[in-house]
mmCIF file of C-alpha atoms and ligand atoms in Angstrom:
data_model
loop_
_atom_site.group_PDB
_atom_site.id
_atom_site.type_symbol
_atom_site.label_atom_id
_atom_site.label_comp_id
_atom_site.label_asym_id
_atom_site.label_seq_id
_atom_site.Cartn_x
_atom_site.Cartn_y
_atom_site.Cartn_z
ATOM 1 C CA MET Y 24 11.908 7.502 40.797
ATOM 2 C CA SER Y 25 14.730 5.671 42.539
ATOM 3 C CA LEU Y 26 18.485 5.201 42.274
ATOM 4 C CA SER Y 27 20.155 1.854 42.731
ATOM 5 C CA PRO Y 28 23.682 2.095 41.286
ATOM 6 C CA LYS Y 29 25.769 -0.893 40.356
ATOM 7 C CA TYR Y 30 28.912 -0.728 42.524
ATOM 8 C CA PRO Y 31 31.601 0.219 42.153
ATOM 9 C CA VAL Y 32 30.730 3.187 39.957
ATOM 10 C CA ARG Y 33 33.827 3.523 37.780
ATOM 11 C CA THR Y 34 35.381 6.681 36.376
ATOM 12 C CA GLN Y 35 38.697 7.150 34.625
ATOM 13 C CA ARG Y 36 40.802 7.047 37.819
ATOM 14 C CA LEU Y 37 38.313 6.308 40.587
ATOM 15 C CA LEU Y 38 35.884 3.848 42.103
ATOM 16 C CA LEU Y 39 32.820 5.231 43.901
ATOM 17 C CA ARG Y 40 31.241 2.858 46.382
ATOM 18 C CA PRO Y 41 29.442 2.757 49.733
ATOM 19 C CA LEU Y 42 31.511 3.423 52.833
ATOM 20 C CA THR Y 43 32.253 0.573 55.240
ATOM 21 C CA ALA Y 44 33.755 0.158 58.709
ATOM 22 C CA ASP Y 45 37.099 -0.562 57.008
ATOM 23 C CA ASP Y 46 37.130 3.110 55.916
ATOM 24 C CA THR Y 47 37.055 4.445 59.491
ATOM 25 C CA ASP Y 48 40.725 5.476 59.675
ATOM 26 C CA ALA Y 49 40.742 6.993 56.201
ATOM 27 C CA LEU Y 50 37.554 8.965 56.961
ATOM 28 C CA LEU Y 51 38.975 10.144 60.274
ATOM 29 C CA ALA Y 52 42.140 11.345 58.512
ATOM 30 C CA TYR Y 53 40.174 14.190 56.878
ATOM 31 C CA ARG Y 54 36.765 14.428 58.546
ATOM 32 C CA SER Y 55 38.426 15.087 61.929
ATOM 33 C CA ARG Y 56 40.352 18.126 60.594
ATOM 34 C CA PRO Y 57 39.087 21.614 61.526
ATOM 35 C CA ASP Y 58 40.393 23.079 58.239
ATOM 36 C CA VAL Y 59 38.462 20.515 56.191
ATOM 37 C CA CYS Y 60 35.289 21.163 58.235
ATOM 38 C CA ARG Y 61 35.460 24.983 58.159
ATOM 39 C CA TYR Y 62 32.724 25.484 55.545
ATOM 40 C CA VAL Y 63 30.727 22.255 55.833
ATOM 41 C CA PRO Y 64 27.714 21.808 58.122
ATOM 42 C CA PHE Y 65 29.388 19.203 60.347
ATOM 43 C CA GLU Y 66 32.006 19.654 63.078
ATOM 44 C CA PRO Y 67 35.317 17.742 63.108
ATOM 45 C CA MET Y 68 34.349 14.125 63.662
ATOM 46 C CA THR Y 69 35.512 11.710 66.348
ATOM 47 C CA PRO Y 70 35.858 7.932 65.817
ATOM 48 C CA SER Y 71 32.539 7.374 67.619
ATOM 49 C CA VAL Y 72 30.688 9.852 65.372
ATOM 50 C CA ILE Y 73 32.123 8.157 62.291
ATOM 51 C CA LYS Y 74 31.138 4.749 63.655
ATOM 52 C CA GLU Y 75 27.595 5.941 64.326
ATOM 53 C CA ARG Y 76 27.247 7.505 60.840
ATOM 54 C CA LEU Y 77 28.592 4.352 59.181
ATOM 55 C CA SER Y 78 25.884 2.307 60.843
ATOM 56 C CA ALA Y 79 23.087 4.837 60.135
ATOM 57 C CA GLN Y 80 22.926 7.560 57.424
ATOM 58 C CA TRP Y 81 26.006 6.346 55.558
ATOM 59 C CA ALA Y 82 24.758 2.743 55.354
ATOM 60 C CA LEU Y 83 22.273 3.656 52.608
ATOM 61 C CA THR Y 84 23.296 2.210 49.224
ATOM 62 C CA GLU Y 85 20.329 3.390 47.157
ATOM 63 C CA LEU Y 86 17.810 6.227 47.036
ATOM 64 C CA THR Y 87 14.204 5.145 47.220
ATOM 65 C CA ASP Y 88 12.502 8.308 48.490
ATOM 66 C CA GLU Y 89 12.899 12.048 48.899
ATOM 67 C CA GLY Y 90 14.638 13.147 52.063
ATOM 68 C CA GLN Y 91 17.368 10.529 51.620
ATOM 69 C CA ALA Y 92 21.050 11.084 50.847
ATOM 70 C CA LEU Y 93 23.500 8.736 49.170
ATOM 71 C CA ILE Y 94 27.112 9.155 50.286
ATOM 72 C CA LEU Y 95 29.797 7.311 48.347
ATOM 73 C CA GLY Y 96 33.470 6.905 49.139
ATOM 74 C CA ILE Y 97 35.961 8.029 46.487
ATOM 75 C CA GLU Y 98 38.618 5.370 46.061
ATOM 76 C CA LEU Y 99 41.727 5.801 43.956
ATOM 77 C CA ALA Y 100 41.501 2.811 41.601
ATOM 78 C CA ALA Y 101 45.280 2.468 41.253
ATOM 79 C CA THR Y 102 45.972 2.118 45.007
ATOM 80 C CA GLY Y 103 42.650 1.368 46.732
ATOM 81 C CA GLN Y 104 43.075 4.429 48.998
ATOM 82 C CA LEU Y 105 39.929 6.254 50.128
ATOM 83 C CA LEU Y 106 40.599 9.915 49.313
ATOM 84 C CA GLY Y 107 37.247 11.568 50.007
ATOM 85 C CA ASP Y 108 33.505 11.275 49.626
ATOM 86 C CA VAL Y 109 30.646 12.687 47.583
ATOM 87 C CA VAL Y 110 26.997 12.935 48.490
ATOM 88 C CA LEU Y 111 23.765 13.303 46.531
ATOM 89 C CA PHE Y 112 20.747 14.547 48.491
ATOM 90 C CA TRP Y 113 17.306 13.884 47.067
ATOM 91 C CA HIS Y 114 15.277 16.823 48.325
ATOM 92 C CA SER Y 115 11.988 16.614 46.453
ATOM 93 C CA ARG Y 116 10.130 14.021 44.413
ATOM 94 C CA GLU Y 117 7.569 16.582 43.191
ATOM 95 C CA HIS Y 118 10.170 19.099 42.042
ATOM 96 C CA GLN Y 119 12.763 16.446 41.120
ATOM 97 C CA GLY Y 120 15.365 18.403 43.044
ATOM 98 C CA GLY Y 121 18.661 17.332 44.540
ATOM 99 C CA GLU Y 122 21.882 18.691 45.981
ATOM 100 C CA LEU Y 123 25.532 17.777 45.598
ATOM 101 C CA GLY Y 124 28.217 17.775 48.307
ATOM 102 C CA TYR Y 125 31.859 16.711 48.464
ATOM 103 C CA VAL Y 126 34.888 16.481 50.769
ATOM 104 C CA VAL Y 127 38.455 15.481 49.962
ATOM 105 C CA ASN Y 128 41.458 14.601 52.122
ATOM 106 C CA PRO Y 129 43.819 17.575 51.499
ATOM 107 C CA ASP Y 130 46.642 15.074 50.833
ATOM 108 C CA PHE Y 131 44.740 14.156 47.657
ATOM 109 C CA GLY Y 132 43.468 17.608 46.673
ATOM 110 C CA GLY Y 133 44.439 19.449 43.514
ATOM 111 C CA HIS Y 134 44.337 16.509 41.095
ATOM 112 C CA GLY Y 135 40.780 16.836 39.836
ATOM 113 C CA TYR Y 136 39.639 13.712 41.665
ATOM 114 C CA VAL Y 137 36.618 15.426 43.223
ATOM 115 C CA THR Y 138 35.633 16.963 39.890
ATOM 116 C CA GLU Y 139 35.736 13.456 38.418
ATOM 117 C CA ALA Y 140 33.717 11.950 41.286
ATOM 118 C CA ALA Y 141 31.183 14.779 41.384
ATOM 119 C CA THR Y 142 30.636 14.476 37.620
ATOM 120 C CA ALA Y 143 29.772 10.815 38.185
ATOM 121 C CA MET Y 144 27.311 11.846 40.925
ATOM 122 C CA LEU Y 145 25.662 14.370 38.602
ATOM 123 C CA ARG Y 146 25.325 11.599 36.039
ATOM 124 C CA LEU Y 147 23.654 9.320 38.602
ATOM 125 C CA GLY Y 148 21.352 12.132 39.698
ATOM 126 C CA PHE Y 149 20.273 13.209 36.232
ATOM 127 C CA GLU Y 150 20.466 10.005 34.196
ATOM 128 C CA GLU Y 151 19.556 7.299 36.718
ATOM 129 C CA LEU Y 152 17.476 8.995 39.420
ATOM 130 C CA GLY Y 153 15.879 11.356 36.893
ATOM 131 C CA LEU Y 154 16.379 14.642 38.723
ATOM 132 C CA HIS Y 155 15.445 17.884 37.002
ATOM 133 C CA ARG Y 156 17.741 20.186 38.978
ATOM 134 C CA ILE Y 157 20.784 19.725 41.224
ATOM 135 C CA ILE Y 158 22.147 22.524 43.391
ATOM 136 C CA ALA Y 159 25.284 23.183 45.422
ATOM 137 C CA ARG Y 160 25.299 25.541 48.423
ATOM 138 C CA ILE Y 161 28.696 27.082 49.029
ATOM 139 C CA ASP Y 162 30.021 29.509 51.638
ATOM 140 C CA GLU Y 163 31.249 32.658 49.901
ATOM 141 C CA ARG Y 164 34.694 32.152 51.480
ATOM 142 C CA ASN Y 165 35.078 28.624 50.095
ATOM 143 C CA GLY Y 166 36.963 29.408 46.886
ATOM 144 C CA PRO Y 167 38.009 25.834 45.993
ATOM 145 C CA SER Y 168 34.401 24.644 46.237
ATOM 146 C CA ALA Y 169 33.032 27.481 44.082
ATOM 147 C CA ARG Y 170 35.748 26.810 41.482
ATOM 148 C CA LEU Y 171 34.790 23.140 41.534
ATOM 149 C CA ALA Y 172 31.089 23.927 40.974
ATOM 150 C CA ARG Y 173 31.994 26.135 38.009
ATOM 151 C CA ARG Y 174 34.327 23.448 36.639
ATOM 152 C CA LEU Y 175 31.415 20.988 36.804
ATOM 153 C CA GLY Y 176 29.420 23.364 34.619
ATOM 154 C CA MET Y 177 27.064 24.555 37.338
ATOM 155 C CA ARG Y 178 25.697 28.109 37.101
ATOM 156 C CA GLN Y 179 25.888 30.579 39.972
ATOM 157 C CA GLU Y 180 22.288 31.612 40.589
ATOM 158 C CA ALA Y 181 22.336 33.412 43.899
ATOM 159 C CA HIS Y 182 24.549 35.236 46.355
ATOM 160 C CA LEU Y 183 22.681 35.225 49.641
ATOM 161 C CA ILE Y 184 23.834 37.732 52.232
ATOM 162 C CA GLU Y 185 23.979 36.725 55.903
ATOM 163 C CA ASN Y 186 21.342 34.061 55.338
ATOM 164 C CA GLU Y 187 22.603 31.612 57.979
ATOM 165 C CA TRP Y 188 24.179 31.806 61.405
ATOM 166 C CA PHE Y 189 27.070 29.465 60.636
ATOM 167 C CA LYS Y 190 29.772 28.413 63.098
ATOM 168 C CA GLY Y 191 29.730 31.691 65.008
ATOM 169 C CA ASP Y 192 29.174 34.150 62.131
ATOM 170 C CA TRP Y 193 26.506 35.319 59.715
ATOM 171 C CA SER Y 194 27.576 33.661 56.481
ATOM 172 C CA ASN Y 195 27.119 34.718 52.870
ATOM 173 C CA GLU Y 196 26.295 31.860 50.528
ATOM 174 C CA PHE Y 197 26.594 31.181 46.820
ATOM 175 C CA GLN Y 198 24.007 28.909 45.291
ATOM 176 C CA PHE Y 199 24.927 27.025 42.148
ATOM 177 C CA ALA Y 200 22.617 24.894 40.035
ATOM 178 C CA MET Y 201 22.477 22.678 36.995
ATOM 179 C CA LEU Y 202 19.377 21.522 35.114
ATOM 180 C CA ALA Y 203 19.017 18.140 33.444
ATOM 181 C CA SER Y 204 18.803 19.913 30.074
ATOM 182 C CA GLU Y 205 22.130 21.652 30.789
ATOM 183 C CA TRP Y 206 23.703 18.344 31.830
ATOM 184 C CA HIS Y 207 22.627 16.669 28.584
ATOM 185 C CA ALA Y 208 23.787 19.652 26.493
ATOM 186 C CA GLN Y 209 27.165 19.569 28.244
ATOM 187 C CA GLN Y 210 27.482 15.825 27.607
ATOM 188 C CA ALA Y 211 26.599 16.261 23.930
ATOM 189 C CA ALA Y 212 29.121 19.089 23.558
ATOM 190 C CA SER Y 213 31.918 16.992 25.086
ATOM 191 C CA GLN Y 214 31.398 14.041 22.680
HETATM 192 C C1 COA H 311 36.022 21.701 47.936
HETATM 193 C C2 COA H 311 37.116 20.661 47.717
HETATM 194 C C3 COA H 311 36.477 19.271 47.613
HETATM 195 C C4 COA H 311 37.855 20.980 46.425
HETATM 196 O O1 COA H 311 38.948 20.088 46.294
HETATM 197 P P1 COA H 311 39.927 20.164 45.024
HETATM 198 O O2 COA H 311 41.101 19.324 45.333
HETATM 199 O O3 COA H 311 40.137 21.592 44.648
HETATM 200 O O4 COA H 311 39.025 19.486 43.891
HETATM 201 P P2 COA H 311 39.502 18.518 42.723
HETATM 202 O O5 COA H 311 39.929 17.210 43.258
HETATM 203 O O6 COA H 311 38.411 18.495 41.732
HETATM 204 O O7 COA H 311 40.780 19.247 42.133
HETATM 205 C C5 COA H 311 40.626 20.452 41.444
HETATM 206 C C6 COA H 311 41.902 21.241 41.516
HETATM 207 O O8 COA H 311 42.948 20.470 40.972
HETATM 208 C C7 COA H 311 43.397 21.057 39.735
HETATM 209 N N1 COA H 311 43.538 19.926 38.809
HETATM 210 C C8 COA H 311 44.702 19.265 38.598
HETATM 211 N N2 COA H 311 44.506 18.256 37.745
HETATM 212 C C9 COA H 311 43.196 18.290 37.376
HETATM 213 C C10 COA H 311 42.392 17.482 36.516
HETATM 214 N N3 COA H 311 42.892 16.433 35.860
HETATM 215 N N4 COA H 311 41.073 17.782 36.401
HETATM 216 C C11 COA H 311 40.535 18.825 37.075
HETATM 217 N N5 COA H 311 41.251 19.613 37.924
HETATM 218 C C12 COA H 311 42.578 19.343 38.071
HETATM 219 C C13 COA H 311 42.347 22.068 39.350
HETATM 220 O O9 COA H 311 42.895 23.132 38.611
HETATM 221 C C14 COA H 311 41.834 22.509 40.701
HETATM 222 O O10 COA H 311 42.678 23.449 41.318
HETATM 223 P P3 COA H 311 42.235 25.002 41.419
HETATM 224 O O11 COA H 311 40.900 25.047 42.120
HETATM 225 O O12 COA H 311 43.325 25.615 42.231
HETATM 226 O O13 COA H 311 42.150 25.487 40.006
HETATM 227 C C15 COA H 311 38.142 20.672 48.878
HETATM 228 O O14 COA H 311 38.698 21.960 48.988
HETATM 229 C C16 COA H 311 37.530 20.254 50.220
HETATM 230 O O15 COA H 311 37.346 19.072 50.499
HETATM 231 N N6 COA H 311 37.235 21.250 51.089
HETATM 232 C C17 COA H 311 36.730 20.949 52.417
HETATM 233 C C18 COA H 311 35.305 20.437 52.381
HETATM 234 C C19 COA H 311 34.388 21.438 51.685
HETATM 235 O O16 COA H 311 34.469 22.635 51.914
HETATM 236 N N7 COA H 311 33.486 20.894 50.839
HETATM 237 C C20 COA H 311 32.564 21.700 50.056
HETATM 238 C C21 COA H 311 31.456 22.220 50.868
HETATM 239 S S1 COA H 311 30.382 23.278 49.875
#
């Protein structure tokens, strides 16, 4: 199992591609915002944190082993603007399990761009990496993210109560999942 996409990954309106140092200002525009970071594991980022990530975790352009994560920038094809990012974690080779994550600059929210980008990530995960199951972990208070998971066709499987001490509170968490068989059925139904 491995994933080595041909870049850019094209969708109807978007280009997905690895992040570079040229994206620093665009990344800072949303990843430094407390509102954007409220329900994600990271804190608002500074330029030095972004620089460090760009040269380490975010420099990966393929998945060759479990434990790795592939983060791709979401670029609006019409303008070349970076509007957000999506990530695919490869958790387990044995269980063929992965996880999806996403963040958008609020200036670009509400147009379905993340749905489009996340669908492309599911496709890479299921059809190219060969995952069996992809999950999304979502804070109960994060309505837009839960709506997005449902729009992607993911099923809510769990509602965990106070399972993590998260940013100063016990947090309740929804877990969503999609199986490869469900992905293929959804693709067949949309033909
Ligand atoms: C979660 C998050 C990515 C959702 O962003 P979003 O803008 O709602 O997602 P999309 O780009 O897919 O847009 C979907 C919205 O646009 C609307 N929309 C408009 N045109 C659309 C189209 N062509 N296709 C799909 N949706 C469209 C949808 O109805 C939806 O709005 P709704 O949720 O009010 O019904 C965003 O809130 C975010 O970045 N939050 C901060 C980071 C975060 O919490 N990440 C998730 C951690 S689990």
